[in-house]
Amino acid sequence: MAGPLLRIRDLHLTMTSFDGAAHVLNGIDLTVQRGEIWGLVGESGCGKSLTGLSISRLVPTPPARYIRGEIRFEGRDLLQLPMREVQTLRGKRIGMIFQDPTTNLNPAYRIGEQLVDVALAAASHDASVLDCPADASRREKRRAARRLAGDMLDRVGIPNAKARLDNYPHEFSGGMRQRVLIAMALIGRPDLLIADEPTTALDVSVQAQILKLLKGTVADHDIGIILITHNLGVVAETCSHVAVMYAGNIVESGPVEEVIERPAHPYTQALMAAIPTKQSKRGTLKGLGGSVPNLVSPPPGCRFAPRCPLAVAECTQALPSAVEVGTAHHAACIRVTGTEVASDV
Amino acid sequence: MSEPILQIENVSKTYGARRTLFGRTAEVQALKDVTIAVHKGESFGLVGESGSGKTTLTRSILHLETPSAGRILFEGQDLARLSPADLRRLRARVQIVFQDPYASLNPRMSVRDIVTEPMLVHHDILGLSRTQRTDRAAELLSLVGLGPQHLSRYPHEFSGGQRQRICIARALASGPELLLLDEPTSALDVSVQAQVLNLLCELQDRLGLTYVFISHDLAVVRYLCNRVALIYRGELVEEGATDAIFDAPKSAYARMLIGAMPEARVRREVS
Ligand SMILES: Nc1ncnc2c1ncn2[C@@H]1O[C@H](COP(=O)(O)OP(=O)(O)OP(=O)(O)O)[C@@H](O)[C@H]1O
Ligand SMILES: Nc1ncnc2c1ncn2[C@@H]1O[C@H](COP(=O)(O)OP(=O)(O)OP(=O)(O)O)[C@@H](O)[C@H]1O
Ligand SMILES: [Mg+2]
Ligand SMILES: [Mg+2]
C-alpha cells in the first residue's frame, strides 16, 4: 500500500505573545489516508485552526515557532520544503477553506471573476478540470471556466447561481459567501482539502447539501479531507474518523462510530454532554466546568486534569500517552485502560 | 402579554438588478411583506435558510438598511421618523452581535478599546469614568469566559470562538434592552455555546433583556426562545410558540427543517 497522504508527527508549535510563548500545539499526531474524512473537534482555542494552517504553512513565523515534529505530505516534510514549493503544493494539491470567509474573498472583484481565476489556474495544471480541449483558445477556456463557476455555485446551493456570478461579495449573505469559498476550493481539485468550519454559518438543509458534496468529492476523486468543526452532529454524519483536541493535544482519535458510541476520554464524554437535546430545560445546559488553560504556563501533566471529574494526583505528573481502547481507537488518559501503543506507530 | 418593544410592519426589501459586462445581475427580493411583533422580555427566534433575509431584517431594525416598503417601530416610534439625536440614543438601547466575528472587530484596536468603545460613544447616558470603563470591560470579559488578562490583546491573537465572545461582551457594554443576536453561537464549540446560552438566559432573567435571536440551529432556538418565526425566501411562513411549532409544525418548510435536524447518534445522553 502506498504511504499515507498526510502524516503529522509530534508537532509542537509555540506562539509568542505579550505575556510569553504559548505552547499551542503540544505534540500532534495525525495520519490521513486518501478516501478518509477526518473530523477535528474540540473547544474554541484548542488549536484546530493552527493545525490546519500549519499544513498549508500559513502560520506566520514569527510569532509562531515550530519546535519539533514533521508534517509529511506524500512523504515530503512540508516544514523542510522551500517556501516556493510549498506555495505550488498549496495552490495545486492542498486546498483550504478558511474559517473566515470575508477576508478571503477580494471585495473588489465579482464572485464570478474570482472563481474563473481559480478554475483557469487549476486547468493549467490539470486540463481535465475544464470541459474543453486542452488546446482550446483562451476565450473558449474562459467561457468553460465561467460555466464551471456557475455549475459549482449551483452545486453549493446558491439559488439562481448563473445570474449571481456578477455580484460582489458584499451582495451575498454570510452563508452564501461561505459557500463561495467552498466552491472555490472544490474547483481547484485538491488531493487534500482542509475545511475549517465550512458550514458554521449555514442552516441544516444547506449544510446537509454541502456535506454530501464533500463526501461525494472524496468518493469521486479519492481525496482526503480534514474537516475542522465544533459540531459533533456534523462529524457523526460526515466523517469516517475523528480526532478530539484539547489545549494543543489530540486526546482521543479513531473511527467515528467507535469514538461516538464509546467515547473513552473524559473530555470527549463531557463535550458530548454539552449538546442541547430535546430534553434540555432552559438555563440548565451542562457546559464544562472551568475554562481552557492558559497555554503560556499550562498545567503539568495532562492538560485536562484541572477540569476532569476523574482526575487523581498521578494525572499531573506526565502527559499521558495514547493507549488503544478499541480498533484503531486511541485515548490519552491514564484513567482509561487499554493497550500501550508502540511509540513508532 | 406585555406591550411590543419592536414591531415590524409589512416590511419589504428589494436589491435592484445591475447592468454588467455579461448582462444583468439578478434582482433580489430579500424581504417580502414581513410582519412581526416582539414583546418586552421575550426571546424571539428567527429561523430561515441561508440567504432568506435574516441579516437584512436585523440591519433594517438598526436602520443600517432602509426598507423598500413598510415600517419598523421601537416602543411605538417609527424609526424612519426619529431625529438623528433620538436615533443615537436608541442605539445605546438596541445592540447587535454580528454574524461574522472577523469582519466586525477592528484589528487595530485592543480588546479593552473594543469593549469600552460603546461606553464612550454613549458616555452621555452611562457617564462612566476611565477606570470604571476598564473595570466594566474586565467584568464583561469574565462574563463571556475570557478574563482581564485579555484586555491588552488584539483580535488576531484570538481564535474564532474567542472573537465571537469579545463581540458579545462589546454588545453588552452599553447596557442595552434589546439585543439582536445574528448567529451568535454558530462559531462556538458546544461547551462555550452552552456557557453563552446559559449566560444569555441568566442576563435575561436578571436584566429583563429582550432578544431577537437569529439562528439556523433549531436545537439552540428551541432551548432559548419562547417564540419563533420561520422565514423562507424572504417571506414569513410560520410564527408561534416554540413548543407548538416543534410539536405540530403547520408549514411544509417547518416540517422539512425539523426533519433535517441532525438528531444523530450523538444525542444519546452520556453519563
Ligand atoms: N497570532 C497569535 N498570537 C498569539 N496567540 C495566538 C495567535 N493565533 C492563535 N493564537 C492562540 O492559539 C490558540 C489556538 O488557536 P486556534 O485558532 O488554532 O483555535 P481553534 O481551535 O481553531 O479555535 P476556534 O474553534 O475558536 O476557531 C488559541 O488559544 C489562540 O488564542
Ligand atoms: N447589498 C446587497 N446587494 C444585493 N443583494 C443583497 C445585498 N445584501 C443582501 N443581499 C441579498 O439578499 C438576500 C438575503 O440576504 P441576507 O444577508 O439577509 O440573508 P441571511 O438570511 O442573513 O442569510 P445567511 O444565513 O446566509 O446569513 C440574499 O440573496 C443576498 O444575496
Ligand atoms: Mg479556529
Ligand atoms: Mg446573515
XYZ file of C-alpha atoms and ligand atoms in Angstrom:
680
model
C 0.000 0.000 0.000
C 1.204 3.491 -0.764
C 2.210 5.700 2.146
C -0.386 7.967 3.734
C -1.460 11.194 2.069
C -0.659 13.157 5.188
C 1.208 12.267 8.313
C 1.761 14.710 11.132
C 4.090 13.545 13.856
C 4.860 15.049 17.206
C 4.161 18.578 16.033
C 4.987 21.293 18.557
C 4.198 24.921 17.901
C 4.600 27.960 20.102
C 3.120 31.406 19.622
C 4.889 34.365 21.105
C 2.532 36.899 22.526
C 2.562 39.688 25.044
C 2.966 37.511 28.089
C 5.328 34.882 26.774
C 5.440 31.870 24.490
C 2.195 29.906 24.433
C 2.643 26.221 23.696
C -0.386 25.984 21.406
C 0.346 22.658 19.698
C 1.831 20.149 22.065
C 2.723 17.014 20.115
C 0.081 16.474 17.434
C -0.029 13.063 15.711
C -2.443 12.608 12.844
C -2.447 10.387 9.771
C -4.860 10.895 6.881
C -5.250 8.384 4.045
C -6.934 9.033 0.732
C -10.654 8.323 1.000
C -10.810 9.366 4.629
C -12.639 12.338 6.108
C -11.173 13.288 9.457
C -13.184 15.442 11.797
C -11.060 17.656 14.038
C -13.097 18.764 17.042
C -12.501 20.451 20.353
C -13.222 23.571 22.320
C -12.565 27.017 20.997
C -8.881 27.890 21.178
C -7.611 24.296 21.379
C -5.529 24.632 18.212
C -7.720 23.238 15.435
C -7.203 26.134 13.051
C -3.487 26.323 13.782
C -3.166 22.621 12.970
C -4.942 23.178 9.651
C -2.996 26.327 8.854
C 0.277 24.561 9.670
C -0.377 22.008 6.939
C -0.762 24.864 4.456
C 2.230 26.599 6.051
C 0.118 29.671 6.579
C 1.058 30.315 10.182
C 3.324 33.362 10.250
C 6.748 32.665 11.805
C 7.262 34.730 13.938
C 5.189 34.978 16.107
C 4.869 31.226 15.574
C 7.775 28.835 16.003
C 7.876 25.146 15.148
C 9.756 23.474 17.983
C 9.802 19.970 16.610
C 7.872 17.451 14.597
C 7.056 16.924 10.956
C 4.180 17.307 8.538
C 4.642 14.842 5.703
C 2.515 15.264 2.593
C 3.010 12.156 0.424
C 6.212 11.553 2.312
C 7.744 15.008 1.943
C 8.121 17.100 5.074
C 6.364 20.403 4.442
C 8.267 22.038 7.273
C 11.548 21.396 5.411
C 10.447 22.281 1.891
C 11.398 25.655 0.439
C 8.502 28.109 0.588
C 8.242 28.224 -3.212
C 7.484 24.537 -3.383
C 5.010 24.787 -0.530
C 3.226 27.528 -2.440
C 2.821 25.397 -5.554
C 1.593 22.478 -3.464
C -0.869 24.758 -1.736
C -2.358 26.006 -4.961
C -2.379 22.657 -6.669
C -2.596 19.765 -4.245
C -3.592 21.121 -0.851
C -6.817 23.112 -0.756
C -8.082 25.166 2.111
C -11.459 26.548 3.110
C -10.809 29.178 5.736
C -12.815 29.753 8.881
C -13.003 33.380 7.967
C -14.901 33.936 4.697
C -14.850 37.712 4.393
C -11.149 38.289 4.488
C -10.542 35.568 1.939
C -12.742 36.932 -0.777
C -11.490 40.013 -2.514
C -14.201 42.635 -2.017
C -13.204 44.467 -5.190
C -13.809 41.603 -7.627
C -17.016 39.951 -8.684
C -17.703 36.463 -7.337
C -17.596 35.012 -10.860
C -14.207 36.516 -11.734
C -12.658 35.110 -8.590
C -13.983 31.625 -9.360
C -12.918 31.833 -13.001
C -9.360 32.716 -11.963
C -9.166 29.655 -9.736
C -10.591 27.422 -12.475
C -8.087 28.693 -15.060
C -5.187 28.221 -12.644
C -6.358 24.677 -11.856
C -6.747 23.928 -15.566
C -3.162 24.953 -16.228
C -2.068 22.014 -14.042
C -4.817 19.606 -14.996
C -6.656 20.263 -18.253
C -9.499 17.925 -17.307
C -10.809 20.480 -14.805
C -12.409 22.397 -17.667
C -14.826 20.799 -20.011
C -12.969 21.801 -23.184
C -9.988 20.542 -25.203
C -6.502 21.317 -23.849
C -5.657 23.313 -26.986
C -8.799 25.447 -26.859
C -8.416 29.183 -27.319
C -8.161 31.449 -24.294
C -11.606 32.725 -24.993
C -13.092 29.239 -25.057
C -11.263 28.352 -21.859
C -12.575 31.434 -20.162
C -16.085 30.568 -21.245
C -15.686 26.999 -19.964
C -14.305 28.325 -16.688
C -17.306 30.587 -16.307
C -19.614 27.637 -16.960
C -17.803 25.633 -14.305
C -18.047 28.553 -11.872
C -21.810 28.741 -12.411
C -22.193 24.963 -12.010
C -20.197 24.910 -8.829
C -22.148 27.808 -7.302
C -25.282 25.910 -8.157
C -23.961 22.747 -6.517
C -23.272 24.599 -3.273
C -26.911 25.649 -3.298
C -26.888 29.299 -4.410
C -30.314 29.905 -5.952
C -30.274 31.308 -9.457
C -26.487 30.806 -9.474
C -25.617 31.894 -13.005
C -27.383 35.216 -12.624
C -25.401 35.925 -9.458
C -21.879 35.426 -10.819
C -21.550 39.149 -11.354
C -22.401 40.104 -7.788
C -19.723 41.415 -5.465
C -19.033 39.610 -2.168
C -20.875 42.221 -0.066
C -24.019 41.474 -2.043
C -24.037 37.912 -0.762
C -25.302 36.848 2.651
C -22.894 35.434 5.248
C -23.735 31.841 4.412
C -23.554 32.492 0.675
C -20.016 33.893 0.985
C -19.005 30.834 2.931
C -20.331 28.695 0.094
C -18.387 30.695 -2.484
C -15.209 29.670 -0.661
C -16.293 26.048 -0.714
C -16.967 26.254 -4.443
C -13.568 27.858 -4.935
C -11.759 25.125 -3.019
C -13.540 22.348 -4.913
C -12.871 23.914 -8.324
C -9.151 23.732 -7.507
C -9.391 19.889 -7.314
C -7.009 19.385 -4.376
C -5.764 15.987 -3.160
C -6.025 17.083 0.427
C -8.716 19.514 1.471
C -8.612 21.292 4.798
C -12.026 22.708 5.574
C -12.091 24.946 8.650
C -15.670 25.267 9.939
C -17.044 25.270 6.391
C -20.683 25.037 7.381
C -20.923 27.053 10.592
C -22.967 29.869 9.079
C -25.297 27.525 7.233
C -28.717 26.217 8.059
C -29.306 22.495 8.331
C -30.616 21.916 4.840
C -27.796 23.740 3.070
C -25.332 22.188 5.472
C -26.583 18.737 4.570
C -26.163 19.550 0.886
C -22.572 20.767 1.376
C -21.590 17.788 3.476
C -22.985 15.493 0.823
C -20.966 17.369 -1.786
C -17.781 16.917 0.258
C -18.463 13.201 0.711
C -19.177 12.892 -2.996
C -15.872 14.582 -3.819
C -13.986 12.106 -1.647
C -15.732 9.223 -3.372
C -15.251 10.567 -6.929
C -11.683 11.799 -6.704
C -10.287 9.714 -3.841
C -9.019 12.702 -1.925
C -8.541 13.160 1.821
C -10.345 15.775 3.893
C -9.712 17.304 7.284
C -12.949 18.825 8.475
C -12.488 21.213 11.367
C -15.697 21.731 13.271
C -17.119 22.019 16.737
C -20.308 20.275 15.721
C -20.328 16.624 16.698
C -23.536 16.094 14.753
C -21.700 17.086 11.578
C -18.852 14.740 12.440
C -21.223 11.852 13.070
C -22.879 12.311 9.701
C -19.901 13.112 7.535
C -16.608 11.846 8.830
C -15.015 8.434 8.705
C -12.649 9.322 11.544
C -12.448 11.862 14.287
C -9.690 13.414 16.403
C -10.649 15.269 19.576
C -8.302 18.070 20.609
C -7.824 19.664 23.970
C -5.417 22.533 24.647
C -2.978 21.597 21.906
C -3.162 17.812 22.227
C -5.156 15.152 20.462
C -6.741 13.372 23.417
C -8.806 10.827 21.529
C -8.979 9.605 17.961
C -10.362 6.793 15.886
C -13.133 5.659 13.554
C -16.129 7.883 14.050
C -18.554 5.126 15.095
C -16.169 3.908 17.744
C -15.465 7.291 19.261
C -19.068 8.453 19.294
C -20.567 5.197 20.533
C -17.858 4.593 23.092
C -16.102 7.834 23.993
C -13.216 6.840 26.228
C -11.659 10.132 27.259
C -13.467 12.096 29.995
C -13.095 15.207 27.861
C -14.895 13.657 24.893
C -17.645 12.498 27.237
C -18.041 15.996 28.673
C -18.167 17.542 25.196
C -20.987 15.253 24.231
C -22.955 16.126 27.349
C -22.841 19.833 26.430
C -25.005 19.444 23.324
C -28.571 20.722 23.767
C -31.154 17.970 23.347
C -34.922 17.939 23.257
C -34.999 17.351 26.988
C -32.679 20.236 27.925
C -34.513 22.705 30.165
C -33.753 26.389 29.693
C -30.691 27.508 31.659
C -29.614 24.015 32.603
C -27.277 23.060 29.794
C -24.142 21.439 31.120
C -21.153 23.409 29.974
C -17.807 22.035 31.022
C -16.810 23.446 34.374
C -13.773 25.699 34.404
C -12.114 27.064 31.323
C -9.426 26.243 28.824
C -5.990 26.531 30.455
C -3.573 29.340 29.863
C -1.105 27.925 27.352
C 1.773 30.155 28.410
C 2.043 28.210 31.638
C -0.076 25.109 31.029
C -0.935 22.782 33.908
C 1.608 19.996 34.409
C 0.872 16.508 33.127
C -2.482 16.037 31.464
C -3.740 19.472 30.475
C -7.337 18.459 31.107
C -6.703 17.313 34.672
C -7.779 20.572 36.399
C -11.262 20.245 34.856
C -11.516 16.480 34.859
C -14.047 14.791 37.130
C -11.894 11.653 37.241
C -8.534 13.295 37.911
C -6.193 11.823 40.513
C -2.840 13.109 41.766
C -0.935 10.999 39.260
C -2.581 12.825 36.336
C -0.464 15.912 36.930
C 2.807 14.011 36.700
C 3.280 13.387 33.000
C 1.497 13.953 29.732
C -0.405 10.695 29.215
C 0.444 8.793 26.054
C -2.173 7.302 23.789
C -3.435 3.810 24.532
C -5.515 1.664 22.222
C -9.030 1.315 23.608
C -10.693 -0.243 20.564
C -9.886 -0.999 16.951
C -7.699 1.896 15.797
C -9.301 3.883 18.611
C -6.872 5.722 20.879
C -7.240 7.783 24.014
C -4.614 9.627 26.014
C -5.766 9.241 29.591
C -4.272 7.230 32.427
C -7.719 6.513 33.867
C -8.629 4.636 30.721
C -7.396 1.111 30.440
C -6.111 -0.135 27.137
C -3.012 -1.388 25.449
C 0.034 0.827 25.273
C 0.685 1.971 21.742
C 4.191 1.483 20.448
C 5.623 4.939 20.029
C 6.540 4.409 16.390
C 3.038 3.596 15.108
C -48.586 39.682 27.249
C -46.571 42.890 27.716
C -46.607 45.573 25.026
C -44.420 45.060 21.993
C -40.975 46.627 22.169
C -40.404 46.081 18.475
C -42.909 45.991 15.644
C -42.036 45.127 12.104
C -44.915 46.028 9.844
C -45.222 44.831 6.264
C -41.518 45.270 5.613
C -40.144 44.506 2.149
C -36.652 44.987 0.793
C -35.557 44.625 -2.793
C -31.993 44.890 -4.015
C -32.074 46.125 -7.564
C -30.502 44.442 -10.589
C -27.341 45.919 -12.075
C -26.127 46.016 -15.631
C -22.730 44.382 -16.082
C -20.344 43.341 -18.821
C -22.004 39.949 -19.121
C -25.621 41.030 -18.867
C -27.576 41.778 -15.752
C -27.290 40.559 -12.193
C -30.482 39.241 -10.707
C -32.843 41.433 -8.731
C -33.163 40.039 -5.226
C -36.240 40.392 -3.130
C -34.660 39.869 0.287
C -37.812 40.513 2.357
C -41.439 40.242 1.307
C -44.125 41.853 3.430
C -42.826 40.653 6.796
C -44.812 41.465 9.935
C -43.519 40.515 13.371
C -44.096 41.831 16.903
C -41.513 41.225 19.623
C -42.578 41.731 23.243
C -40.576 43.050 26.151
C -38.577 40.413 27.972
C -39.050 37.618 25.475
C -36.639 35.665 23.341
C -37.803 35.742 19.795
C -36.194 33.265 17.435
C -35.805 33.979 13.741
C -35.037 30.908 11.706
C -34.528 30.660 7.992
C -32.198 29.177 5.468
C -29.071 30.909 4.284
C -29.940 33.902 2.106
C -33.540 34.072 3.324
C -33.265 37.681 4.549
C -32.466 37.392 8.265
C -29.457 39.709 8.288
C -31.279 42.156 6.035
C -34.036 42.304 8.642
C -31.648 42.986 11.533
C -29.843 45.622 9.516
C -33.183 47.273 8.872
C -34.018 47.222 12.595
C -30.759 49.060 13.231
C -31.602 51.458 10.474
C -28.488 50.462 8.548
C -30.723 49.500 5.662
C -33.871 51.309 4.553
C -36.814 49.043 3.805
C -38.326 49.418 0.330
C -41.765 49.294 1.955
C -43.282 49.014 5.411
C -42.158 50.421 8.739
C -40.321 49.441 11.883
C -41.398 50.722 15.286
C -39.420 50.705 18.519
C -41.662 51.254 21.536
C -44.271 52.581 19.180
C -41.991 55.084 17.440
C -41.339 54.833 13.739
C -37.564 54.549 13.185
C -37.764 56.413 9.905
C -39.157 59.450 11.708
C -36.645 59.688 14.536
C -34.288 62.654 14.671
C -30.569 61.808 14.419
C -30.190 62.542 18.141
C -33.037 60.191 19.052
C -31.658 57.551 16.741
C -28.320 57.785 18.517
C -29.947 57.359 21.930
C -31.856 54.417 20.568
C -28.624 52.751 19.502
C -27.463 52.502 23.119
C -30.622 50.526 23.830
C -30.520 48.255 20.808
C -27.294 46.371 20.255
C -26.260 43.715 17.811
C -23.874 40.797 17.768
C -22.921 40.367 14.157
C -22.777 37.103 12.298
C -19.156 37.483 11.315
C -16.817 37.920 14.281
C -13.869 38.535 11.952
C -15.195 41.425 9.966
C -16.737 43.161 12.931
C -13.645 43.627 15.095
C -11.204 46.384 14.209
C -7.773 44.693 14.041
C -6.009 47.841 15.246
C -7.976 48.156 18.454
C -7.073 46.336 21.647
C -9.767 44.293 23.350
C -10.037 46.993 26.012
C -10.733 49.636 23.362
C -13.197 47.396 21.565
C -15.240 46.630 24.665
C -15.112 50.150 26.115
C -15.922 51.900 22.828
C -19.729 51.677 23.245
C -19.351 53.100 26.778
C -17.508 56.076 25.292
C -19.967 56.532 22.458
C -22.817 56.561 24.950
C -20.931 58.475 27.612
C -23.758 61.000 27.956
C -26.103 58.213 29.076
C -23.733 55.967 31.007
C -21.289 58.520 32.449
C -18.546 56.036 33.371
C -15.055 57.226 34.270
C -11.996 55.723 32.598
C -11.270 53.273 35.423
C -14.933 52.365 35.689
C -14.930 51.581 31.996
C -11.905 49.335 32.296
C -13.406 47.584 35.319
C -16.645 47.040 33.492
C -14.769 45.725 30.446
C -12.921 43.226 32.641
C -16.199 42.173 34.225
C -17.842 41.705 30.834
C -14.909 39.635 29.624
C -15.161 37.251 32.559
C -18.884 37.063 31.937
C -18.189 35.613 28.495
C -15.478 33.252 29.661
C -12.415 35.384 28.925
C -10.522 37.418 31.506
C -8.847 40.699 32.418
C -5.557 39.326 31.080
C -7.032 39.652 27.581
C -7.664 43.398 27.819
C -4.411 44.427 26.170
C -4.541 41.816 23.391
C -5.533 42.354 19.763
C -8.194 40.445 17.774
C -5.729 38.454 15.636
C -4.413 36.771 18.762
C -7.739 35.056 19.333
C -9.380 32.023 17.793
C -12.734 32.303 16.018
C -14.826 31.421 19.034
C -12.877 33.716 21.326
C -13.515 36.626 18.961
C -17.234 35.957 18.983
C -17.188 36.199 22.767
C -15.459 39.575 22.543
C -18.300 40.699 20.269
C -20.867 39.598 22.845
C -19.023 41.457 25.596
C -18.993 44.573 23.427
C -22.711 44.300 22.694
C -23.488 44.171 26.411
C -21.283 47.169 27.206
C -23.865 49.918 26.781
C -26.440 48.085 28.886
C -28.898 47.501 26.029
C -32.543 46.458 26.432
C -32.935 44.798 23.064
C -30.197 42.568 21.765
C -30.132 41.380 18.168
C -28.066 38.221 18.009
C -27.191 37.196 14.455
C -25.945 33.607 14.713
C -24.056 34.409 17.913
C -23.144 30.844 18.731
C -22.574 29.235 15.369
C -18.825 29.896 15.575
C -18.659 28.456 19.068
C -17.939 24.942 20.182
C -20.632 23.164 22.182
C -19.046 23.847 25.518
C -18.683 27.593 25.028
C -22.043 27.580 23.300
C -23.578 26.090 26.428
C -21.861 28.768 28.519
C -23.043 31.558 26.236
C -26.614 30.250 26.060
C -26.793 29.923 29.812
C -25.282 33.377 30.112
C -27.928 34.809 27.800
C -30.692 33.159 29.841
C -29.231 34.450 33.064
C -28.786 38.012 31.773
C -32.329 37.998 30.543
C -33.719 36.892 33.878
C -31.572 39.401 35.733
C -31.818 42.416 33.464
C -35.101 41.799 31.675
C -33.440 41.916 28.254
C -35.321 41.211 25.051
C -33.663 39.053 22.415
C -34.124 38.637 18.723
C -32.126 35.522 18.169
C -31.199 34.510 14.645
C -30.010 31.018 14.157
C -30.157 28.094 11.839
C -29.631 25.713 14.731
C -33.083 24.589 15.712
C -31.919 22.842 18.846
C -30.461 26.107 20.088
C -33.567 28.080 19.181
C -35.736 25.577 20.943
C -33.564 25.815 24.007
C -33.544 29.601 24.241
C -36.627 31.049 22.595
C -40.242 31.174 23.661
C -41.495 32.223 20.225
C -40.184 31.555 16.752
C -40.746 32.896 13.259
C -39.640 30.952 10.213
C -38.730 32.820 7.074
C -38.287 31.256 3.700
C -37.042 33.197 0.670
C -37.863 36.491 2.394
C -41.380 35.510 3.453
C -42.734 34.705 6.874
C -44.104 31.174 6.620
C -44.911 30.330 10.206
C -44.878 32.016 13.593
C -45.869 30.927 17.058
C -44.896 29.488 20.404
C -41.720 27.411 20.161
C -43.269 24.253 21.533
C -46.249 24.487 19.219
C -44.041 24.807 16.153
C -41.777 21.969 17.129
C -44.571 19.649 18.208
C -47.069 20.428 15.474
C -45.438 22.304 12.599
C -48.027 23.570 10.143
C -45.969 24.598 7.125
C -44.105 22.206 4.876
C -40.980 24.307 5.433
C -41.140 23.870 9.193
C -41.594 20.129 8.793
C -38.630 19.977 6.432
C -36.379 21.939 8.821
C -37.328 19.829 11.800
C -36.874 16.680 9.759
C -33.376 17.757 8.734
C -32.183 18.429 12.291
C -29.027 16.404 12.787
C -30.542 14.408 15.603
C -27.889 11.790 15.272
C -26.353 9.291 17.478
C -24.565 11.949 19.472
C -27.788 12.927 21.126
C -27.729 9.960 23.447
C -27.062 11.128 26.957
C -23.602 10.253 28.082
C -23.304 9.723 31.776
N -1.261 35.178 16.309
C -1.446 34.634 17.516
N -0.772 35.115 18.601
C -0.948 34.570 19.827
N -1.777 33.544 20.088
C -2.473 33.008 19.050
C -2.354 33.526 17.718
N -3.159 32.813 16.900
C -3.770 31.900 17.693
N -3.360 32.015 18.980
C -3.808 31.197 20.119
O -3.616 29.835 19.800
C -4.666 29.030 20.325
C -5.226 28.136 19.235
O -5.876 28.918 18.261
P -6.724 28.281 17.046
O -7.121 29.427 16.175
O -5.984 27.168 16.444
O -8.009 27.725 17.833
P -9.246 26.876 17.281
O -9.169 25.530 17.907
O -9.313 26.956 15.809
O -10.484 27.654 17.946
P -11.916 28.105 17.328
O -12.814 26.924 17.430
O -12.377 29.175 18.292
O -11.696 28.616 15.955
C -5.691 29.998 20.911
O -5.597 29.952 22.315
C -5.305 31.346 20.367
O -5.581 32.353 21.322
N -26.129 44.811 -0.577
C -26.783 43.839 -1.229
N -26.948 43.901 -2.577
C -27.598 42.930 -3.238
N -28.140 41.836 -2.673
C -28.017 41.708 -1.341
C -27.328 42.691 -0.545
N -27.361 42.280 0.758
C -28.030 41.101 0.767
N -28.421 40.756 -0.483
C -29.185 39.552 -0.858
O -30.356 39.465 -0.075
C -30.652 38.106 0.258
C -30.813 37.967 1.760
O -29.544 38.200 2.396
P -29.337 38.168 3.977
O -27.944 38.570 4.253
O -30.428 38.926 4.646
O -29.543 36.607 4.258
P -29.463 35.784 5.621
O -30.842 35.232 5.869
O -28.848 36.598 6.697
O -28.514 34.570 5.198
P -27.295 33.860 5.974
O -27.927 32.868 6.903
O -26.537 33.181 4.880
O -26.509 34.924 6.653
C -29.508 37.282 -0.344
O -29.927 36.728 -1.560
C -28.399 38.301 -0.552
O -27.584 37.933 -1.638
Mg -10.499 28.032 14.502
Mg -26.986 36.508 7.708
